[in-house]
mmCIF file of C-alpha atoms in Angstrom:
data_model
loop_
_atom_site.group_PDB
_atom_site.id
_atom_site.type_symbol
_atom_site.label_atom_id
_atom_site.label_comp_id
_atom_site.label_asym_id
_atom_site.label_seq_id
_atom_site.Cartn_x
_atom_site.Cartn_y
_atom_site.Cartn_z
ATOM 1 C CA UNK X 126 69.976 -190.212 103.274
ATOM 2 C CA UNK X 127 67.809 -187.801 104.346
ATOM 3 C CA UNK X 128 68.254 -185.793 100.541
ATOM 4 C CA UNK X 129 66.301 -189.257 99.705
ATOM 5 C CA UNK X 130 63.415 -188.808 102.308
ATOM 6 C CA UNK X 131 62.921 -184.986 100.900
ATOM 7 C CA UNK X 132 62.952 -187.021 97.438
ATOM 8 C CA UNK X 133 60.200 -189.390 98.191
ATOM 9 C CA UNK X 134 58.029 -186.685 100.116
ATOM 10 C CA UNK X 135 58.241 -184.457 97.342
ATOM 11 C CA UNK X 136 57.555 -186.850 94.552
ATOM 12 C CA UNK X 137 54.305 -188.061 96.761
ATOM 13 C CA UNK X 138 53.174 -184.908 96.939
ATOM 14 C CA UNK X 139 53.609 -184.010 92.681
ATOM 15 C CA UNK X 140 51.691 -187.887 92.500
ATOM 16 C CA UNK X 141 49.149 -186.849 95.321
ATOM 17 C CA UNK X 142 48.496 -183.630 93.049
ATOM 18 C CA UNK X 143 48.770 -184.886 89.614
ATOM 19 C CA UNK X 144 45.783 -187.684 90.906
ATOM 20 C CA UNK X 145 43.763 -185.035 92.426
ATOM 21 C CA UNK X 146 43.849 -183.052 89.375
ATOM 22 C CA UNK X 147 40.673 -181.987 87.368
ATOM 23 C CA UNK X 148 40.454 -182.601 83.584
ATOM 24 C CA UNK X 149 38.311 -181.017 80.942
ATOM 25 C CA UNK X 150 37.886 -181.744 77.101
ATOM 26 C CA UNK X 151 37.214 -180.583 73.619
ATOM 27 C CA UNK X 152 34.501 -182.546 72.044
ATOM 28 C CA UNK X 153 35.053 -184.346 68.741
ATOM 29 C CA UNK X 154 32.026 -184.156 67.076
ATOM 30 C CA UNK X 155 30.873 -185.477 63.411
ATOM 31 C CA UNK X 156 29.372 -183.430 60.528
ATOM 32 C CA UNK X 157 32.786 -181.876 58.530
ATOM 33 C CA UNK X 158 32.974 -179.046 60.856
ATOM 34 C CA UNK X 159 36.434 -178.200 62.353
ATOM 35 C CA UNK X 160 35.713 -179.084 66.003
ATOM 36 C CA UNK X 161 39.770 -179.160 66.273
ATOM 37 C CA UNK X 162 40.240 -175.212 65.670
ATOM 38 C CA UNK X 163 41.815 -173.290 68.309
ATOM 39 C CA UNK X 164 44.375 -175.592 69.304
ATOM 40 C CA UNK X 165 45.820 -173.712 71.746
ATOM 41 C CA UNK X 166 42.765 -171.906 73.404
ATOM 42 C CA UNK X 167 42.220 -174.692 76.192
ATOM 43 C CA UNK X 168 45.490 -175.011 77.176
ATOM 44 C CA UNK X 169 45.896 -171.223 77.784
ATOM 45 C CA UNK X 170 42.487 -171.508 79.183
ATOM 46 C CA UNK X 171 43.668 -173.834 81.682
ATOM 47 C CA UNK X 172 46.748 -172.118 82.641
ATOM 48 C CA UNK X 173 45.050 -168.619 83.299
ATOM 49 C CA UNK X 174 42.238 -170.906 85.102
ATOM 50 C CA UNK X 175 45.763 -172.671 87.636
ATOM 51 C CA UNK X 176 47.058 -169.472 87.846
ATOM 52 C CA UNK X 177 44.129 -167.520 88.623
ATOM 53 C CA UNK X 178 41.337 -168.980 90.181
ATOM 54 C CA UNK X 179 43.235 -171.568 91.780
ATOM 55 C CA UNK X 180 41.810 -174.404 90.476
ATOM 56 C CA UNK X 181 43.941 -177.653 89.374
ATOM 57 C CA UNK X 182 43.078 -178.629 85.929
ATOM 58 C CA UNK X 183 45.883 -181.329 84.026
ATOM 59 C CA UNK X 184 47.233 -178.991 81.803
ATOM 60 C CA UNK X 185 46.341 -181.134 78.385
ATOM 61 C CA UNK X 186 42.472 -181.338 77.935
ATOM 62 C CA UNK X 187 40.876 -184.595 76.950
ATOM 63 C CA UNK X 188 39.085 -184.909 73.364
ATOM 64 C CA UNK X 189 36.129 -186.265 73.650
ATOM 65 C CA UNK X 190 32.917 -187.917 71.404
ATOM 66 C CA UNK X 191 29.382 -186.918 71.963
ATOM 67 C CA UNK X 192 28.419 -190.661 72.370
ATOM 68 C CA UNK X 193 31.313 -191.855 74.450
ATOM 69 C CA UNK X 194 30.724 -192.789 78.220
ATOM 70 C CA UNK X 195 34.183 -190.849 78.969
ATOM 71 C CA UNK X 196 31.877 -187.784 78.835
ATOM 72 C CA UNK X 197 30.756 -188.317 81.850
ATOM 73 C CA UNK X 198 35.043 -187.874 83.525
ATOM 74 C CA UNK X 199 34.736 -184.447 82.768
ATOM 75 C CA UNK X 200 32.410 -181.578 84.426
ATOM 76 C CA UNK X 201 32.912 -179.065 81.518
ATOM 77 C CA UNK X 202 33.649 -179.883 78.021
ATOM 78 C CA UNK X 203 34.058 -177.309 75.505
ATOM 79 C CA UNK X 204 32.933 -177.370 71.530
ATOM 80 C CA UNK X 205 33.945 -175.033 68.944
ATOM 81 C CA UNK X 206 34.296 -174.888 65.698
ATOM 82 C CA UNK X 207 33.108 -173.378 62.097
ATOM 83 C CA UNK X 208 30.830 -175.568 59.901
ATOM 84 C CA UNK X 209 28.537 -178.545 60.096
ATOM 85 C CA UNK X 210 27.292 -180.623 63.227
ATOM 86 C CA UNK X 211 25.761 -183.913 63.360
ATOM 87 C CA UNK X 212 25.037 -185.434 66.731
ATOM 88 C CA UNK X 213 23.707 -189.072 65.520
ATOM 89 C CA UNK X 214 20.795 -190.413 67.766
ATOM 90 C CA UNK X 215 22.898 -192.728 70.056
ATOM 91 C CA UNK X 216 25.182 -189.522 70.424
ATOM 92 C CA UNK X 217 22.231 -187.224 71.293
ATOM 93 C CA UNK X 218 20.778 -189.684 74.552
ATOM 94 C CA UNK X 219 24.346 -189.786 75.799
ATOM 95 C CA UNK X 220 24.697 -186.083 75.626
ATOM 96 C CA UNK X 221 21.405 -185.518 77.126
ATOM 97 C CA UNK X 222 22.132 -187.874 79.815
ATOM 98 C CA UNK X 223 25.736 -186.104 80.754
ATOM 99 C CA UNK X 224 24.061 -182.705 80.953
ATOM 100 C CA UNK X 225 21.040 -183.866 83.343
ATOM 101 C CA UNK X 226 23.397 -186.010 85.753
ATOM 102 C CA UNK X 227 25.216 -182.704 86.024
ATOM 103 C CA UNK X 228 27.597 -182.217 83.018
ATOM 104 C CA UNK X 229 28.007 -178.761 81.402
ATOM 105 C CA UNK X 230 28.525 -177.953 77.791
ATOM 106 C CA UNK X 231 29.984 -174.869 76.408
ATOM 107 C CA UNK X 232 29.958 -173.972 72.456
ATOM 108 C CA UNK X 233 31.588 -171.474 71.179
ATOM 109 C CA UNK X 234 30.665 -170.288 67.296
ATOM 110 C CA UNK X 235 34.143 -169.588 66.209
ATOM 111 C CA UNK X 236 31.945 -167.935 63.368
ATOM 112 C CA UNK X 237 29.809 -169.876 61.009
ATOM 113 C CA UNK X 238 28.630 -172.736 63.042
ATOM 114 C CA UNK X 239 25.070 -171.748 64.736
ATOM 115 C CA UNK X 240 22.527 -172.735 61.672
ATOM 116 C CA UNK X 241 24.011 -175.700 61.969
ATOM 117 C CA UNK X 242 23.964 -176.141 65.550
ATOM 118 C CA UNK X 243 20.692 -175.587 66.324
ATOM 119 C CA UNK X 244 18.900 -178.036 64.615
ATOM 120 C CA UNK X 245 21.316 -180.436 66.736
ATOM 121 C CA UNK X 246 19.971 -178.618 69.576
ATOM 122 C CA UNK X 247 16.781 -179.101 68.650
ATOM 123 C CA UNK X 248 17.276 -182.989 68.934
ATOM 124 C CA UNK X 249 19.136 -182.935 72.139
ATOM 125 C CA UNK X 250 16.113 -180.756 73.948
ATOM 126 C CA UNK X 251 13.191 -180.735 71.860
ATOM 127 C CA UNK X 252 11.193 -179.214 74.871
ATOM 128 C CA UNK X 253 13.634 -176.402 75.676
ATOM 129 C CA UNK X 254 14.217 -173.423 73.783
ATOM 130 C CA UNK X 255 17.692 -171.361 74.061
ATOM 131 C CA UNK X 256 16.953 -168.560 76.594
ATOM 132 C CA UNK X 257 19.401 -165.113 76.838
ATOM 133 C CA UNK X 258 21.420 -165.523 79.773
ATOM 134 C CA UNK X 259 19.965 -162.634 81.975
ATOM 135 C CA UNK X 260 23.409 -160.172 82.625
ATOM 136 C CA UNK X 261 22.867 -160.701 86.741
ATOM 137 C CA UNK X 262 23.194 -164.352 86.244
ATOM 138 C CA UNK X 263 25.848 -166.017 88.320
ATOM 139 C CA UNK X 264 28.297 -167.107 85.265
ATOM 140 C CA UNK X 265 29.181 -163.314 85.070
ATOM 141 C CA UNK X 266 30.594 -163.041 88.240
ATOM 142 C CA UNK X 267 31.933 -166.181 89.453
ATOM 143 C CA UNK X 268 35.147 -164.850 89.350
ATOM 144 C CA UNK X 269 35.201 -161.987 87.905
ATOM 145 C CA UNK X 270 32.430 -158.979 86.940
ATOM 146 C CA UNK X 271 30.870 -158.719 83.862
ATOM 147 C CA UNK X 272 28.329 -156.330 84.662
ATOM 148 C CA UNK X 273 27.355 -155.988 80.845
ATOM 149 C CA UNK X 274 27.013 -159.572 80.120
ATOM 150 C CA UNK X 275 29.346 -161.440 77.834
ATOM 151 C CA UNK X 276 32.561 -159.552 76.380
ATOM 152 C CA UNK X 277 32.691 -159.304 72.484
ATOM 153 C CA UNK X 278 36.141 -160.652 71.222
ATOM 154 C CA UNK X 279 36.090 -160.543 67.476
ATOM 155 C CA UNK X 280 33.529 -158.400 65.367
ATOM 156 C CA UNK X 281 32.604 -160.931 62.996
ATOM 157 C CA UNK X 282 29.271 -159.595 61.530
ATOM 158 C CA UNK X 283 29.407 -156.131 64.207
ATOM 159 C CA UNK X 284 26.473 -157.631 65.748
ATOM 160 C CA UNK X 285 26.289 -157.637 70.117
ATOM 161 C CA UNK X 286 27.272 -160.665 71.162
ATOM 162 C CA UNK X 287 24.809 -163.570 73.073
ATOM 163 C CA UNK X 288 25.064 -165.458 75.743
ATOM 164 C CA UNK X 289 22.093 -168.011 75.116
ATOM 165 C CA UNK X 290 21.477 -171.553 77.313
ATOM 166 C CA UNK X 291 19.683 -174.237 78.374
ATOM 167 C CA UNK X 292 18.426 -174.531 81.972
ATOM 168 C CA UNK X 293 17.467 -177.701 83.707
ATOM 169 C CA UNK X 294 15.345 -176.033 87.210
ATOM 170 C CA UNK X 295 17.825 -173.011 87.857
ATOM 171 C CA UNK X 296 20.898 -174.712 86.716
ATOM 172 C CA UNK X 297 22.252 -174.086 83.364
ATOM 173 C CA UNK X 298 23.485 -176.884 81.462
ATOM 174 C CA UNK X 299 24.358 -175.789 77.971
ATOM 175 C CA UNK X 300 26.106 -171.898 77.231
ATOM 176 C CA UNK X 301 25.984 -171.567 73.897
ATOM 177 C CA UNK X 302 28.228 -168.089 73.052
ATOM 178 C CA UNK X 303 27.875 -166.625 69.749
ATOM 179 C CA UNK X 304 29.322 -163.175 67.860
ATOM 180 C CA UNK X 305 32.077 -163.166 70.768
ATOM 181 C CA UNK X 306 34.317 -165.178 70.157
ATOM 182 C CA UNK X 307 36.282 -166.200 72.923
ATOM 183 C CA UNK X 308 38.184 -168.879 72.098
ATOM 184 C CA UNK X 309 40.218 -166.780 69.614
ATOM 185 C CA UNK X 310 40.776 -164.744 72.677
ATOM 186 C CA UNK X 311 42.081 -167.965 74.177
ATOM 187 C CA UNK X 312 44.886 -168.372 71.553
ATOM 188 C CA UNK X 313 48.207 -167.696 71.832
ATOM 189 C CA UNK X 314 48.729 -164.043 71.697
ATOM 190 C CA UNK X 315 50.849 -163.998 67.815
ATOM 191 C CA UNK X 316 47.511 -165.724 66.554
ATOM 192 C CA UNK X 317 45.044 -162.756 65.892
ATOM 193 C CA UNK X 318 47.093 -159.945 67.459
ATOM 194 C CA UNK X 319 44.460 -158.850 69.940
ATOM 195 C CA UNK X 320 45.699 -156.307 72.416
ATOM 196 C CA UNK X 321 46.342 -158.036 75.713
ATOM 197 C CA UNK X 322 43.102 -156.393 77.167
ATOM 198 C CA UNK X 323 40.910 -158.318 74.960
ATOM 199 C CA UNK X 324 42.782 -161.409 75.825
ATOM 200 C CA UNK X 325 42.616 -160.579 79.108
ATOM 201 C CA UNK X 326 38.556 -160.219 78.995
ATOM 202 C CA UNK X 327 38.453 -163.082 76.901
ATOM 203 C CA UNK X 328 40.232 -165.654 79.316
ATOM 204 C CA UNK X 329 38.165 -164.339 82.893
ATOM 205 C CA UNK X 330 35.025 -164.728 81.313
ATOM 206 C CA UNK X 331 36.857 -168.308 80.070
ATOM 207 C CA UNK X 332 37.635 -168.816 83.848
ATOM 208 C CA UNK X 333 34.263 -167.307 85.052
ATOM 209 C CA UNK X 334 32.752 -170.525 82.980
ATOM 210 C CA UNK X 335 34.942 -173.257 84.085
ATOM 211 C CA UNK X 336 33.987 -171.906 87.724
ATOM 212 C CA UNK X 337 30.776 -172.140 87.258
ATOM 213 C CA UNK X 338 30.831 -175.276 85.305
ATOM 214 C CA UNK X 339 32.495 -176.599 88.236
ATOM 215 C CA UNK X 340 30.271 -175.541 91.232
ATOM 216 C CA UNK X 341 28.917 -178.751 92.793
#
C-alpha cells in the first residue's frame, strides 16, 4: 500500500513538471532553403540548457511557421538554415507582432543564407536597421562571459564573426548570428569533429541566448 502512495506522489510530481515545462521551436519557413538542417542542434541545445542553467525546457522543440498563431507558445524560436527565405505578407505581420508582444527570434546563417535574409528583414522592420550587438551587452554574459563578443565556430569565409539585432527600446528582439556558426557547434559531436572546446563555447553562448530570450 504505501509502495502505491510513493507511486502516485511521484508520478504527480513527473506530471506537475512535465506541465510546467518550457518549450522552444525551429521555425519552418518557405523559400527552398533548408530551415530543417541541424537536426540535432536544439535538442543538445536543450539538454546543455537542463543541465546547466537549470532551466526546464521539453526536451523535443516545436516546429513552427512564421504565420502561425502557435508562435506566440514559445519565448525563443530559433531559424537556421542555408538558402532562400520568403516570409509572405500575412507571415511578416504575425512575426512582427510575436517579436513586439515580447517574442525573440534567433537566426543562425548556417552559411549561405544572409543575402537572402535580409531583404526578409527588410519587410519585417522597414524602419530598423540591423545594429552590432555592442560586446558589454547583456546576451554575453547571462550565463556565461564572453568578454570578446560572439565565439566563431566554423571558419566559413575566415571572416570575424557578427552578432547583429534588432532592438525594440533597449530590448533586443531579433539576434541575427552570422560567420559563427553555432548551431554546427550544437550537433552531435561525430558531425563536424570539433574539439569539445569549441562545442563547449558553442553551446554557453547557445544557453547565454535562451537565458536571455527568456528574461521576463
Amino acid at each position: 500500500m504505501i509502495f502505491y502512495k510513493y507511486l502516485i506522489v511521484i508520478l504527480v510530481l513527473i506530471f506537475s513538471l512535465a506541465s510546467n515545462a518550457q518549450e522552444i521551436a525551429l521555425l519552418k519557413y518557405n523559400g527552398g532553403g533548408d530551415w530543417y538542417a541541424n537536426p540535432t542542434a536544439l535538442p543538445n541545445l536543450i539538454k546543455f540548457c537542463n543541465d546547466n542553467i537549470h532551466t526546464v525546457i521539453n526536451s523535443k522543440p516545436a516546429t513552427v511557421t512564421p504565420g502561425s498563431s502557435a508562435i506566440f507558445q514559445y519565448p525563443f524560436v530559433h531559424m537556421t538554415g542555408h538558402g532562400n527565405v520568403i516570409f509572405n505578407d500575412q507571415e511578416v505581420t504575425n512575426l512582427r507582432n510575436y517579436l513586439l508582444s515580447g517574442g525573440f527570434l534567433h537566426i543562425d546563417d548556417n552559411y549561405g543564407m544572409k543575402p537572402y535574409l535580409l531583404k526578409e528583414l527588410k519587410k519585417l522592420f522597414p524602419n530598423k536597421t540591423l545594429q552590432e550587438i555592442s560586446t558589454n551587452h547583456l546576451i554575453f554574459s547571462t550565463a556565461y562571459q564572453f568578454p570578446n563578443g560572439l565565439p566563431k565556430i566554423h571558419e566559413h569565409d575566415g571572416l570575424p564573426p557578427q552578432a547583429l539585432g534588432f532592438f525594440e527600446g533597449d530590448r533586443l528582439i531579433l539576434l541575427f548570428t552570422f560567420e559563427s556558426d553555432l548551431g554546427d557547434g550544437w550537433e552531435d559531436a561525430a558531425i563536424h569533429n570539433d574539439p569539445e572546446e569549441v562545442r563547449s563555447r558553442a553551446l554557453k553562448m547557445g544557453a547565454n541566448i535562451i537565458k536571455y530570450a527568456f528574461i521576463d
